[in-house]
Short mmCIF file of C-alpha atoms in Angstrom, two decimals:
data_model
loop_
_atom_site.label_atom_id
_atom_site.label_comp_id
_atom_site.label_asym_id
_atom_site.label_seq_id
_atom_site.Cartn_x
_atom_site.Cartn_y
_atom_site.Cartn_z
CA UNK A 1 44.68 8.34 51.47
CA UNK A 2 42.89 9.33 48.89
CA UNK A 3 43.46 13.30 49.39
CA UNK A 4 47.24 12.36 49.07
CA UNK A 5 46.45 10.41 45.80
CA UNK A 6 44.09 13.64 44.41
CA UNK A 7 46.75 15.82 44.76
CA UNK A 8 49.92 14.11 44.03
CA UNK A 9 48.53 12.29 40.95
CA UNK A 10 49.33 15.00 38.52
CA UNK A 11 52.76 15.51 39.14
CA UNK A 12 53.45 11.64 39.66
CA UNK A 13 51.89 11.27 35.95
CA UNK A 14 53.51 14.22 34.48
CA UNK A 15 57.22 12.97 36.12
CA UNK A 16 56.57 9.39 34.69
CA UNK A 17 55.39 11.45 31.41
CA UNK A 18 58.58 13.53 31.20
CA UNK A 19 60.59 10.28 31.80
CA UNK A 20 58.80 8.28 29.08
CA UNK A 21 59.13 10.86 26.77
CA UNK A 22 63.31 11.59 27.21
CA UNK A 23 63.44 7.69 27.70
CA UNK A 24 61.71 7.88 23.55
CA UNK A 25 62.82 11.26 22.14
CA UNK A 26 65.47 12.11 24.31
CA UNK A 27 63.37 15.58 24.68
CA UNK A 28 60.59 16.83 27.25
CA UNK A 29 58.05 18.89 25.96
CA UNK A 30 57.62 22.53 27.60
CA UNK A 31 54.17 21.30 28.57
CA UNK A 32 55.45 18.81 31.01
CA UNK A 33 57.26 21.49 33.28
CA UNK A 34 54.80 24.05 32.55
CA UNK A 35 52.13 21.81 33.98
CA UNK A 36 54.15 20.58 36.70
CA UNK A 37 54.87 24.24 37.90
CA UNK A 38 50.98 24.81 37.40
CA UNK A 39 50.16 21.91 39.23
CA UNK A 40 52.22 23.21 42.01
CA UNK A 41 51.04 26.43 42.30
CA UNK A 42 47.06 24.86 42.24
CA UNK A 43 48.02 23.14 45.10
CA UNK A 44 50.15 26.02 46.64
CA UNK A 45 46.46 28.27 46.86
CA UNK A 46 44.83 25.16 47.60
CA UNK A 47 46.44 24.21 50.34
CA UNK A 48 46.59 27.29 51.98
CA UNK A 49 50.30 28.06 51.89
CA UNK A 50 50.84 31.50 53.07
CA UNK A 51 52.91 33.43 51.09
CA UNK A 52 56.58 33.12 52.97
CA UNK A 53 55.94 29.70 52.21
CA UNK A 54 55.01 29.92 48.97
CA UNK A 55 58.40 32.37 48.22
CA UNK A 56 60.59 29.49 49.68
CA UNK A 57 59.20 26.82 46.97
CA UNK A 58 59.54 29.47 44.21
CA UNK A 59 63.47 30.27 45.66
CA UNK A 60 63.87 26.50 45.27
CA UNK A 61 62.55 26.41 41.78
CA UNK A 62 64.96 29.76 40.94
CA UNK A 63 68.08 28.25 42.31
CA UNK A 64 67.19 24.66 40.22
CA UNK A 65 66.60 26.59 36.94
CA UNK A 66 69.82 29.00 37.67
CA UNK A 67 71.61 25.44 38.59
CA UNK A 68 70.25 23.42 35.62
CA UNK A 69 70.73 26.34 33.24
CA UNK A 70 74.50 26.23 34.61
CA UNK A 71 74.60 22.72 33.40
CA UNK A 72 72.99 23.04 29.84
CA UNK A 73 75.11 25.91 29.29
CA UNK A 74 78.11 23.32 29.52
CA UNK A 75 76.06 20.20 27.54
CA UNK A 76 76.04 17.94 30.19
CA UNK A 77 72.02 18.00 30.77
CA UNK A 78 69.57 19.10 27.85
CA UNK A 79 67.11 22.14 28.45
CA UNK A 80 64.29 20.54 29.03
CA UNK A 81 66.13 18.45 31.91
CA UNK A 82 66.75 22.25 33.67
CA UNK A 83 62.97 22.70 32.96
CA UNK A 84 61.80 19.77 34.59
CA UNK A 85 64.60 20.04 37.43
CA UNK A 86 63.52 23.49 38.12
CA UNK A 87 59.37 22.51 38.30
CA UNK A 88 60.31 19.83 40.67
CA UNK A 89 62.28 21.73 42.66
CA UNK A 90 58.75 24.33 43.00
CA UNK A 91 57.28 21.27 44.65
CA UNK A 92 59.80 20.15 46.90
CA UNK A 93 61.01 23.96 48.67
CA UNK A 94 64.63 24.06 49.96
CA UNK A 95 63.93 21.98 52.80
CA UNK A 96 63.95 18.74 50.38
CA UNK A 97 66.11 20.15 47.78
CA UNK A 98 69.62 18.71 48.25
CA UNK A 99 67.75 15.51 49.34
CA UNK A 100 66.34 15.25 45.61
CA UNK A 101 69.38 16.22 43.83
CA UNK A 102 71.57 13.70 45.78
CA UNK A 103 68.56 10.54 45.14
CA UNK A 104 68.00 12.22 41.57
CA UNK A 105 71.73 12.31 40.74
CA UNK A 106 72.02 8.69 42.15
CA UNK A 107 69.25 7.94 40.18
CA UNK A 108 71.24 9.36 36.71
CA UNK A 109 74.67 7.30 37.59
CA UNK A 110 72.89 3.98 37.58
CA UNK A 111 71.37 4.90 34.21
CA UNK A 112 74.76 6.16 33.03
CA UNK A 113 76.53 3.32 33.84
CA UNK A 114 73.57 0.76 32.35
CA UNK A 115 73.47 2.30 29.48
CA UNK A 116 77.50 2.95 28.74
CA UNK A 117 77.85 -0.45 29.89
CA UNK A 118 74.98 -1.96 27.50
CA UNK A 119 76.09 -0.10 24.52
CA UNK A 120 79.60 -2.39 24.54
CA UNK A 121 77.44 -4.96 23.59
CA UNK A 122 75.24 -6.18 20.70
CA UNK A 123 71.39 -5.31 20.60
CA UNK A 124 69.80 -8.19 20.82
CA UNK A 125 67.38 -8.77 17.82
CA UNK A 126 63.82 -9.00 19.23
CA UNK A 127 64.91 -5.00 20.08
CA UNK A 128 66.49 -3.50 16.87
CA UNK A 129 63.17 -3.09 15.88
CA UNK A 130 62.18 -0.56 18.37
CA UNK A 131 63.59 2.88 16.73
CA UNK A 132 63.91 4.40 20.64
CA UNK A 133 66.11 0.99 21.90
CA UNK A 134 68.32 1.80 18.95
CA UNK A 135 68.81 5.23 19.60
CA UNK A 136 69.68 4.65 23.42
CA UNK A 137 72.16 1.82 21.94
CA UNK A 138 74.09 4.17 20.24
CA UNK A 139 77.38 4.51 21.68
CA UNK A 140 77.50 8.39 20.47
CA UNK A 141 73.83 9.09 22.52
CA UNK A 142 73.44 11.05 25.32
CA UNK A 143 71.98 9.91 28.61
CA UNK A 144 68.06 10.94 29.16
CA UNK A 145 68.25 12.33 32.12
CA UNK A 146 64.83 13.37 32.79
CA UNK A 147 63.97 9.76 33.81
CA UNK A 148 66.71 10.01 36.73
CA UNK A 149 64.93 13.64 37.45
CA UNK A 150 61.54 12.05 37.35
CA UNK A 151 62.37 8.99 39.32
CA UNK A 152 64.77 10.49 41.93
CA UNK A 153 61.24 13.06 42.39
CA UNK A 154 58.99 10.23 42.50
CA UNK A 155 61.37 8.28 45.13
CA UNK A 156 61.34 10.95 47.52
CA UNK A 157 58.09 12.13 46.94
CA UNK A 158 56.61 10.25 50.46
CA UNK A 159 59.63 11.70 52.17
CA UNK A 160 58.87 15.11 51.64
CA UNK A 161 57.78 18.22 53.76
CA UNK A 162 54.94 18.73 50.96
CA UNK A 163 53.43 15.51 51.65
CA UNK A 164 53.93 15.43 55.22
CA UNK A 165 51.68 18.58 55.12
CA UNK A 166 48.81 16.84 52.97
CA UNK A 167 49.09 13.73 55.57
CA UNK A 168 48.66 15.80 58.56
#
């Protein structure tokens, strides 16, 4: 238990960084994916992952940036979204791809729909102090969808080939 919790604690922090931050600023610093994609490839050499292995995970992260570069190109994610889609994707390999883009995009239509549906309505006043609430309020705002990227990862994290490996 506490090997899984050594090596999955930096991406769990950094994906529940990466939300917090788009949930705040609607942005996610390069850092974030830059360290997830480290993190990944730490654990890749530790781990022992030969390198046909290790080519799958980075064909997964390719075909996530290509895919979430597709999608910024068109404005309906922002770039640091296809960042942070693209370092989780490292992690997971193609084997658990679709399975995070299906529980990810889940993930963004609840938020979608909670937030268009909670911008019809007044903010209540104990929270129009809180310059963030306000800005998700807005019924011009996007949707910060690094929070449905970082929870959809975090959701399917146990489900994974990546930790089945680390659990033995």
């Amino acid at each position: 238990m506490i090997t899984h919790i050594l090596v999955f604690a930096p991406l769990a922090v950094l994906l529940v960084l990466a939300a917090g931050w788009d949930l705040a600023s609607y942005t996610i610093p390069n850092f974030i994916p830059v360290a997830t994609l480290a993190s990944f490839a730490v654990f890749a050499v530790t781990s022992g992952y030969d390198l046909h292995l290790y080519e799958v995970h980075c064909l997964a992260a390719l075909i996530a940036l290509i895919a979430g570069f597709t999608l910024f190109a068109f404005g309906y994610i922002g770039g640091g979204d296809a960042k942070l889609f693209a370092s989780v994707a490292a992690w997971l390999g193609l084997h658990d791809l679709m399975q995070y883009v299906v529980v990810a995009s889940v993930f963004g239509g609840a938020l979608t729909l909670f937030l268009l549906a909670s911008r019809r309505w007044p903010l209540p006043a104990p929270l129009a102090s809180r310059g963030w609430i306000v800005r998700l309020h807005e019924p011009t705002a996007g949707i910060p969808y690094g929070v449905a990227l970082a929870a959809g990862g975090l959701a399917i994290l146990p489900y994974t080939d990546v930790f089945r490996s680390v659990a033995g």
